[in-house]
Amino acid sequence: MNRAAVFDVDGTLVDTNHLHVVTWWEAFRRAGYEVPTHAIHRAIGLGSDDLIEHLLGDRANLSPGDAEELSTAHKVLYGQYFERLVPLPGAGSLLRRLADDGWTVVLATSASGDELSALRRAIDADEAIKATASADDVDEGKPAPEPVERALELAGVPAERAVFVGDTVWDMRAGSRAGVPCVALLCGGIPRADLEEAGADAVFADPADLLGSLSRSPFS
């Protein structure tokens, strides 16, 4: 039976989390909201609408149009970095190794469109990636299990034959709720204890560390 290796992208395979922090901070600032960067960092991994609601809460009575303007401002600011995105150490090699070992590699990400294309260019391992469950394919983003469940559907694999790799508490909660063993990476900047509390079954520093430790990981 096939096995699926499901990967988050931002902060897991590509070094983008702090770029998202800065561009969200600027988007909020331009709209008149002072949101501390540490709070934004903890929210990275949520979809745009959920991130805005999580960070602003009762501080603002945003209309759908206001939220869309914030999201668009972030996209424009972040888009300036598309051609400069870099993979995290070992990202492409890890995906190619797993594909060579018979794993079906699927991405599960809140990115879509040009942003997703830029991320895939940075990873530079398209030959290893079987499919992508993007924001366009689900109704609810992480921490809901739907992105991971959609990835499993694309791979044609049940939860017990899959492993999910991410870097945020939202990833761990999504994978756990989907019934998939979860591997957390520290390269997104979230503390080990938080990731383990959210459901991580194993924790590694970055893709290169996981690649060198496959024999003692849930991929073994």
Short mmCIF file of C-alpha atoms in Angstrom, two decimals, residues 7-20 23 44-46 74-75 78-88 90-93 95-96 105 107-127 129 131-136 142 167 171 207:
data_model
loop_
_atom_site.label_atom_id
_atom_site.label_comp_id
_atom_site.label_asym_id
_atom_site.label_seq_id
_atom_site.Cartn_x
_atom_site.Cartn_y
_atom_site.Cartn_z
CA PHE A 7 4.28 18.70 4.03
CA ASP A 8 3.39 22.18 5.09
CA VAL A 9 5.48 24.67 3.07
CA ASP A 10 5.95 28.08 4.76
CA GLY A 11 8.50 27.75 7.54
CA THR A 12 8.79 24.01 6.92
CA LEU A 13 10.34 23.82 3.46
CA VAL A 14 10.87 27.50 2.62
CA ASP A 15 12.30 30.20 4.92
CA THR A 16 9.32 32.58 4.86
CA ASN A 17 7.85 32.89 8.34
CA HIS A 18 9.65 36.08 9.31
CA LEU A 19 8.92 37.62 5.91
CA HIS A 20 5.24 36.99 6.63
CA THR A 23 4.67 42.10 5.82
CA ILE A 44 1.68 32.48 11.09
CA GLY A 45 0.28 29.30 9.58
CA LEU A 46 -3.33 30.40 9.84
CA HIS A 74 -0.13 41.65 2.91
CA LYS A 75 -0.09 39.79 -0.41
CA TYR A 78 4.96 39.76 0.55
CA GLY A 79 4.94 39.43 -3.23
CA GLN A 80 8.01 41.67 -3.40
CA TYR A 81 10.02 38.71 -2.06
CA PHE A 82 8.81 36.03 -4.47
CA GLU A 83 11.99 35.97 -6.55
CA ARG A 84 14.21 35.92 -3.45
CA LEU A 85 12.64 33.07 -1.50
CA VAL A 86 15.10 30.41 -0.39
CA PRO A 87 14.50 26.82 0.75
CA LEU A 88 15.34 25.72 4.25
CA GLY A 90 17.82 20.06 2.93
CA ALA A 91 14.24 20.76 1.80
CA GLY A 92 14.52 19.59 -1.79
CA SER A 93 16.80 16.68 -0.90
CA LEU A 95 11.42 15.43 -0.68
CA ARG A 96 13.46 13.65 -3.35
CA VAL A 105 4.83 13.51 -1.44
CA LEU A 107 2.03 19.62 -0.08
CA ALA A 108 -0.69 21.01 2.22
CA THR A 109 -0.47 24.79 2.28
CA SER A 110 -2.57 27.93 2.68
CA ALA A 111 -0.68 29.43 -0.27
CA SER A 112 -2.12 29.44 -3.78
CA GLY A 113 -1.62 31.04 -7.18
CA ASP A 114 1.56 33.02 -7.75
CA GLU A 115 2.63 32.59 -4.14
CA LEU A 116 2.49 28.81 -4.38
CA SER A 117 4.39 28.90 -7.67
CA ALA A 118 7.13 30.99 -6.04
CA LEU A 119 7.37 28.56 -3.13
CA ARG A 120 7.68 25.58 -5.45
CA ARG A 121 10.40 27.33 -7.44
CA ALA A 122 12.31 27.88 -4.21
CA ILE A 123 12.01 24.22 -3.17
CA ASP A 124 13.13 23.11 -6.66
CA ALA A 125 11.90 19.54 -6.28
CA ASP A 126 8.82 19.40 -8.49
CA GLU A 127 9.77 15.96 -9.75
CA ILE A 129 5.90 16.37 -5.51
CA ALA A 131 0.12 16.84 -5.67
CA THR A 132 -0.74 19.97 -3.70
CA ALA A 133 -3.69 20.73 -1.44
CA SER A 134 -3.80 24.53 -1.53
CA ALA A 135 -6.08 27.19 -0.08
CA ASP A 136 -8.21 26.86 -3.20
CA LYS A 142 -5.43 24.82 9.59
CA ASP A 167 6.42 23.92 11.83
CA ASP A 171 0.04 22.36 11.68
CA PRO A 207 14.53 19.41 6.80
#
